[in-house]
PDB file of C-alpha atoms in Angstrom:
ATOM      1  CA  MET A 201     -52.113-103.287-104.694  1.00  0.00           C
ATOM      2  CA  SER A 202     -53.000-100.370-106.101  1.00  0.00           C
ATOM      3  CA  ILE A 203     -56.204 -98.754-106.026  1.00  0.00           C
ATOM      4  CA  THR A 204     -57.130 -98.363-110.021  1.00  0.00           C
ATOM      5  CA  PRO A 205     -60.211 -98.490-111.307  1.00  0.00           C
ATOM      6  CA  GLN A 206     -59.551-102.149-113.566  1.00  0.00           C
ATOM      7  CA  ALA A 207     -57.828-103.201-110.183  1.00  0.00           C
ATOM      8  CA  ILE A 208     -61.705-102.939-108.738  1.00  0.00           C
ATOM      9  CA  GLN A 209     -63.474-103.795-111.413  1.00  0.00           C
ATOM     10  CA  GLY A 210     -61.033-106.977-111.688  1.00  0.00           C
ATOM     11  CA  GLN A 211     -62.394-107.401-107.563  1.00  0.00           C
ATOM     12  CA  ILE A 212     -65.793-106.906-108.260  1.00  0.00           C
ATOM     13  CA  VAL A 213     -66.549-109.401-111.369  1.00  0.00           C
ATOM     14  CA  ALA A 214     -64.127-111.540-109.152  1.00  0.00           C
ATOM     15  CA  ASP A 215     -66.997-111.461-107.572  1.00  0.00           C
ATOM     16  CA  ILE A 216     -70.135-111.745-109.539  1.00  0.00           C
ATOM     17  CA  GLN A 217     -68.900-114.240-110.393  1.00  0.00           C
ATOM     18  CA  ALA A 218     -68.019-116.048-107.055  1.00  0.00           C
ATOM     19  CA  CYS A 219     -72.402-114.695-105.871  1.00  0.00           C
ATOM     20  CA  GLU A 220     -73.808-116.218-109.322  1.00  0.00           C
ATOM     21  CA  SER A 221     -71.971-119.553-108.646  1.00  0.00           C
ATOM     22  CA  LEU A 222     -72.882-119.425-105.213  1.00  0.00           C
ATOM     23  CA  LEU A 223     -76.775-118.972-105.900  1.00  0.00           C
ATOM     24  CA  THR A 224     -75.652-121.688-108.485  1.00  0.00           C
ATOM     25  CA  LEU A 225     -75.349-123.652-105.256  1.00  0.00           C
ATOM     26  CA  PHE A 226     -78.037-122.477-102.645  1.00  0.00           C
ATOM     27  CA  GLU A 227     -80.800-123.714-105.599  1.00  0.00           C
ATOM     28  CA  SER A 228     -78.985-126.478-105.666  1.00  0.00           C
ATOM     29  CA  GLU A 229     -78.884-127.139-101.778  1.00  0.00           C
ATOM     30  CA  ARG A 230     -82.531-126.217-101.608  1.00  0.00           C
ATOM     31  CA  GLU A 231     -82.827-130.627-103.677  1.00  0.00           C
ATOM     32  CA  ALA A 232     -80.569-131.856-102.057  1.00  0.00           C
ATOM     33  CA  LEU A 233     -82.487-130.141 -98.940  1.00  0.00           C
ATOM     34  CA  LYS A 234     -85.789-131.690 -99.802  1.00  0.00           C
ATOM     35  CA  ILE A 235     -84.764-135.145-100.581  1.00  0.00           C
ATOM     36  CA  ARG A 236     -82.541-135.016 -97.918  1.00  0.00           C
ATOM     37  CA  ASP A 237     -79.297-135.811 -99.649  1.00  0.00           C
ATOM     38  CA  SER A 238     -76.525-135.757 -97.528  1.00  0.00           C
ATOM     39  CA  ASP A 239     -73.335-136.581-100.050  1.00  0.00           C
ATOM     40  CA  ALA A 240     -74.443-133.912-102.215  1.00  0.00           C
ATOM     41  CA  LEU A 241     -74.522-131.678 -99.251  1.00  0.00           C
ATOM     42  CA  GLU A 242     -71.473-131.991 -98.468  1.00  0.00           C
ATOM     43  CA  ALA A 243     -70.150-131.132-102.762  1.00  0.00           C
ATOM     44  CA  ILE A 244     -72.507-128.202-102.129  1.00  0.00           C
ATOM     45  CA  LEU A 245     -71.304-126.737 -98.635  1.00  0.00           C
ATOM     46  CA  GLN A 246     -67.143-127.642 -99.906  1.00  0.00           C
ATOM     47  CA  ASN A 247     -68.371-125.570-103.226  1.00  0.00           C
ATOM     48  CA  LYS A 248     -69.459-122.771-101.044  1.00  0.00           C
ATOM     49  CA  ASN A 249     -67.538-122.633 -98.957  1.00  0.00           C
ATOM     50  CA  ALA A 250     -64.836-122.125-102.024  1.00  0.00           C
ATOM     51  CA  CYS A 251     -67.298-119.028-102.954  1.00  0.00           C
ATOM     52  CA  ILE A 252     -67.936-117.565 -99.831  1.00  0.00           C
ATOM     53  CA  GLN A 253     -63.644-117.204 -99.282  1.00  0.00           C
ATOM     54  CA  ILE A 254     -63.385-115.280-102.108  1.00  0.00           C
ATOM     55  CA  LEU A 255     -65.686-112.988-101.237  1.00  0.00           C
ATOM     56  CA  GLU A 256     -64.562-112.134 -98.081  1.00  0.00           C
ATOM     57  CA  ASN A 257     -60.831-112.242 -99.429  1.00  0.00           C
ATOM     58  CA  SER A 258     -62.427-109.063-101.512  1.00  0.00           C
ATOM     59  CA  ALA A 259     -64.418-107.530 -98.801  1.00  0.00           C
ATOM     60  CA  LYS A 260     -61.225-107.403 -96.550  1.00  0.00           C
ATOM     61  CA  GLN A 261     -59.635-105.319 -99.714  1.00  0.00           C
ATOM     62  CA  ARG A 262     -61.887-103.085 -99.867  1.00  0.00           C
ATOM     63  CA  ALA A 263     -62.071-102.393 -97.123  1.00  0.00           C
ATOM     64  CA  ILE A 264     -58.020-101.316 -96.993  1.00  0.00           C
ATOM     65  CA  TRP A 265     -59.306 -99.755-100.407  1.00  0.00           C
ATOM     66  CA  SER A 266     -62.069 -97.447 -98.511  1.00  0.00           C
ATOM     67  CA  GLN A 267     -59.289 -96.778 -95.953  1.00  0.00           C
ATOM     68  CA  GLN A 268     -56.918 -95.951 -97.925  1.00  0.00           C
ATOM     69  CA  ALA A 269     -59.432 -93.698-100.253  1.00  0.00           C
ATOM     70  CA  ALA A 270     -61.619 -91.592 -97.172  1.00  0.00           C
ATOM     71  CA  GLN A 271     -59.075 -91.819 -94.825  1.00  0.00           C
ATOM     72  CA  ASN A 272     -61.671 -88.257 -93.564  1.00  0.00           C
ATOM     73  CA  ASP A 273     -65.090 -90.118 -93.749  1.00  0.00           C
ATOM     74  CA  PRO A 274     -64.663 -94.730 -92.501  1.00  0.00           C
ATOM     75  CA  GLU A 275     -67.883 -95.282 -92.985  1.00  0.00           C
ATOM     76  CA  ASN A 276     -68.341 -94.450 -96.450  1.00  0.00           C
ATOM     77  CA  GLY A 277     -65.222 -94.719 -97.498  1.00  0.00           C
ATOM     78  CA  TRP A 278     -65.930 -97.310-100.444  1.00  0.00           C
ATOM     79  CA  ASP A 279     -69.198 -95.898-102.236  1.00  0.00           C
ATOM     80  CA  THR A 280     -66.808 -92.584-101.906  1.00  0.00           C
ATOM     81  CA  LEU A 281     -64.420 -94.300-103.783  1.00  0.00           C
ATOM     82  CA  ILE A 282     -66.767 -95.589-106.282  1.00  0.00           C
ATOM     83  CA  GLU A 283     -68.320 -92.447-107.074  1.00  0.00           C
ATOM     84  CA  SER A 284     -65.639 -90.698-107.420  1.00  0.00           C
ATOM     85  CA  LEU A 285     -64.361 -93.641-110.435  1.00  0.00           C
ATOM     86  CA  SER A 286     -64.945 -91.377-113.596  1.00  0.00           C
ATOM     87  CA  HIS A 287     -66.051 -95.555-114.845  1.00  0.00           C
ATOM     88  CA  THR A 288     -69.408 -95.894-115.358  1.00  0.00           C
ATOM     89  CA  GLN A 289     -68.620 -99.982-116.360  1.00  0.00           C
ATOM     90  CA  VAL A 290     -66.882 -99.836-112.417  1.00  0.00           C
ATOM     91  CA  LYS A 291     -70.142 -98.356-110.555  1.00  0.00           C
ATOM     92  CA  GLU A 292     -72.499-100.228-113.107  1.00  0.00           C
ATOM     93  CA  GLN A 293     -70.918-102.922-111.405  1.00  0.00           C
ATOM     94  CA  TRP A 294     -71.003-102.788-108.305  1.00  0.00           C
ATOM     95  CA  GLY A 295     -74.582-101.786-107.861  1.00  0.00           C
ATOM     96  CA  THR A 296     -75.139-105.576-109.531  1.00  0.00           C
ATOM     97  CA  LEU A 297     -73.123-106.912-107.316  1.00  0.00           C
ATOM     98  CA  LYS A 298     -74.840-104.601-104.188  1.00  0.00           C
ATOM     99  CA  GLU A 299     -77.990-107.098-105.983  1.00  0.00           C
ATOM    100  CA  LEU A 300     -76.332-110.529-105.946  1.00  0.00           C
ATOM    101  CA  PHE A 301     -75.357-109.715-102.261  1.00  0.00           C
ATOM    102  CA  LYS A 302     -78.934-109.747-101.109  1.00  0.00           C
ATOM    103  CA  ARG A 303     -79.813-112.636-103.062  1.00  0.00           C
ATOM    104  CA  CYS A 304     -77.706-114.709-101.763  1.00  0.00           C
ATOM    105  CA  LYS A 305     -78.493-112.783 -98.652  1.00  0.00           C
ATOM    106  CA  GLU A 306     -82.613-114.308 -99.422  1.00  0.00           C
ATOM    107  CA  GLU A 307     -81.298-118.062-101.004  1.00  0.00           C
ATOM    108  CA  ASN A 308     -79.431-118.672 -97.831  1.00  0.00           C
ATOM    109  CA  GLU A 309     -82.141-117.488 -94.798  1.00  0.00           C
ATOM    110  CA  ILE A 310     -84.676-120.050 -97.224  1.00  0.00           C
ATOM    111  CA  ASN A 311     -82.089-122.498 -97.714  1.00  0.00           C
ATOM    112  CA  GLY A 312     -80.860-121.246 -93.285  1.00  0.00           C
ATOM    113  CA  ARG A 313     -85.271-121.945 -92.198  1.00  0.00           C
ATOM    114  CA  LEU A 314     -85.530-124.981 -94.480  1.00  0.00           C
ATOM    115  CA  VAL A 315     -82.385-126.879 -92.190  1.00  0.00           C
ATOM    116  CA  ALA A 316     -84.511-125.973 -89.224  1.00  0.00           C
ATOM    117  CA  ARG A 317     -87.150-127.471 -90.295  1.00  0.00           C
ATOM    118  CA  ASN A 318     -85.187-130.765 -90.643  1.00  0.00           C
ATOM    119  CA  GLN A 319     -84.105-130.404 -87.507  1.00  0.00           C
ATOM    120  CA  GLN A 320     -87.169-130.378 -86.026  1.00  0.00           C
ATOM    121  CA  VAL A 321     -88.540-133.002 -86.918  1.00  0.00           C
ATOM    122  CA  PHE A 322     -85.149-135.214 -86.878  1.00  0.00           C
ATOM    123  CA  GLY A 323     -85.162-134.300 -83.346  1.00  0.00           C
ATOM    124  CA  ARG A 324     -88.888-135.050 -83.144  1.00  0.00           C
ATOM    125  CA  LEU A 325     -88.824-138.333 -84.779  1.00  0.00           C
ATOM    126  CA  ILE A 326     -85.554-139.484 -82.525  1.00  0.00           C
ATOM    127  CA  GLU A 327     -87.648-137.832 -78.674  1.00  0.00           C
ATOM    128  CA  ILE A 328     -90.732-140.304 -80.705  1.00  0.00           C
ATOM    129  CA  LEU A 329     -88.485-144.057 -80.816  1.00  0.00           C
ATOM    130  CA  ARG A 330     -86.464-143.246 -77.881  1.00  0.00           C
ATOM    131  CA  GLY A 331     -90.312-142.604 -75.472  1.00  0.00           C
ATOM    132  CA  GLN A 332     -88.924-139.094 -74.338  1.00  0.00           C
ATOM    133  CA  THR A 333     -91.821-138.127 -75.871  1.00  0.00           C
ATOM    134  CA  ASN A 334     -93.903-134.760 -74.404  1.00  0.00           C
ATOM    135  CA  ALA A 335     -97.343-135.987 -74.424  1.00  0.00           C
ATOM    136  CA  PRO A 336     -99.363-133.419 -76.804  1.00  0.00           C
ATOM    137  CA  ASN A 337    -102.301-131.511 -74.686  1.00  0.00           C
ATOM    138  CA  LEU A 338    -106.068-133.578 -75.360  1.00  0.00           C
ATOM    139  CA  TYR A 339    -109.719-132.414 -74.019  1.00  0.00           C
ATOM    140  CA  ASN A 340    -110.334-134.589 -71.015  1.00  0.00           C
ATOM    141  CA  ALA A 341    -114.736-135.272 -70.128  1.00  0.00           C
ATOM    142  CA  LYS A 342    -114.395-132.150 -68.377  1.00  0.00           C
ATOM    143  CA  GLY A 343    -113.468-130.145 -71.744  1.00  0.00           C
ATOM    144  CA  SER A 344    -110.296-128.719 -70.558  1.00  0.00           C
ATOM    145  CA  ALA A 345    -106.522-129.428 -72.128  1.00  0.00           C
ATOM    146  CA  SER A 346    -104.760-131.965 -70.366  1.00  0.00           C
ATOM    147  CA  SER A 347    -101.663-133.328 -70.772  1.00  0.00           C
ATOM    148  CA  ASN A 348    -102.093-137.469 -71.203  1.00  0.00           C
ATOM    149  CA  ALA A 349     -99.316-138.560 -68.771  1.00  0.00           C
ATOM    150  CA  GLY A 350    -100.104-142.545 -70.699  1.00  0.00           C
ATOM    151  CA  SER A 351     -98.003-142.311 -73.843  1.00  0.00           C
ATOM    152  CA  ASN A 352     -95.771-145.207 -74.953  1.00  0.00           C
ATOM    153  CA  ARG A 353     -92.403-145.888 -76.516  1.00  0.00           C
ATOM    154  CA  PHE A 354     -92.547-146.459 -79.577  1.00  0.00           C
ATOM    155  CA  GLY A 355     -91.512-150.607 -78.505  1.00  0.00           C
ATOM    156  CA  GLU A 356     -93.780-150.887 -76.447  1.00  0.00           C
ATOM    157  CA  ALA A 357     -97.214-149.255 -78.998  1.00  0.00           C
TER     158      ALA A 357
END
């Protein structure tokens, strides 16, 4: 594929659509995580993977174009290519896409924290049910912290 403003714009527009879809999916994912709907999460994951695949393919193409366009400055090749275009709409769309990438990263981190928290809670519940709990540190009669080794399993309580 040759480097033309139209080709670059087409790719950026496709990436913008993929990012907007991802943002919607992140919101749906957050709601599904809150209510622990595993069926919805599985469907969301499949859709997220499709969007991510589009973005990965675009990133590969951008890397190729960057190498072709800026052989003497490979680290800034893409930015150099965008700046060299006299097509202001492409520059604006690239700015929009960068903002969407940033928002997607933030939303993904939020959902990642929710997933980690859910895993922590479920792990703790499983430990309790198996009787593998670490005894909590409680204060004894002398006022010092000690673990209560006499805790019972859920079935023994």
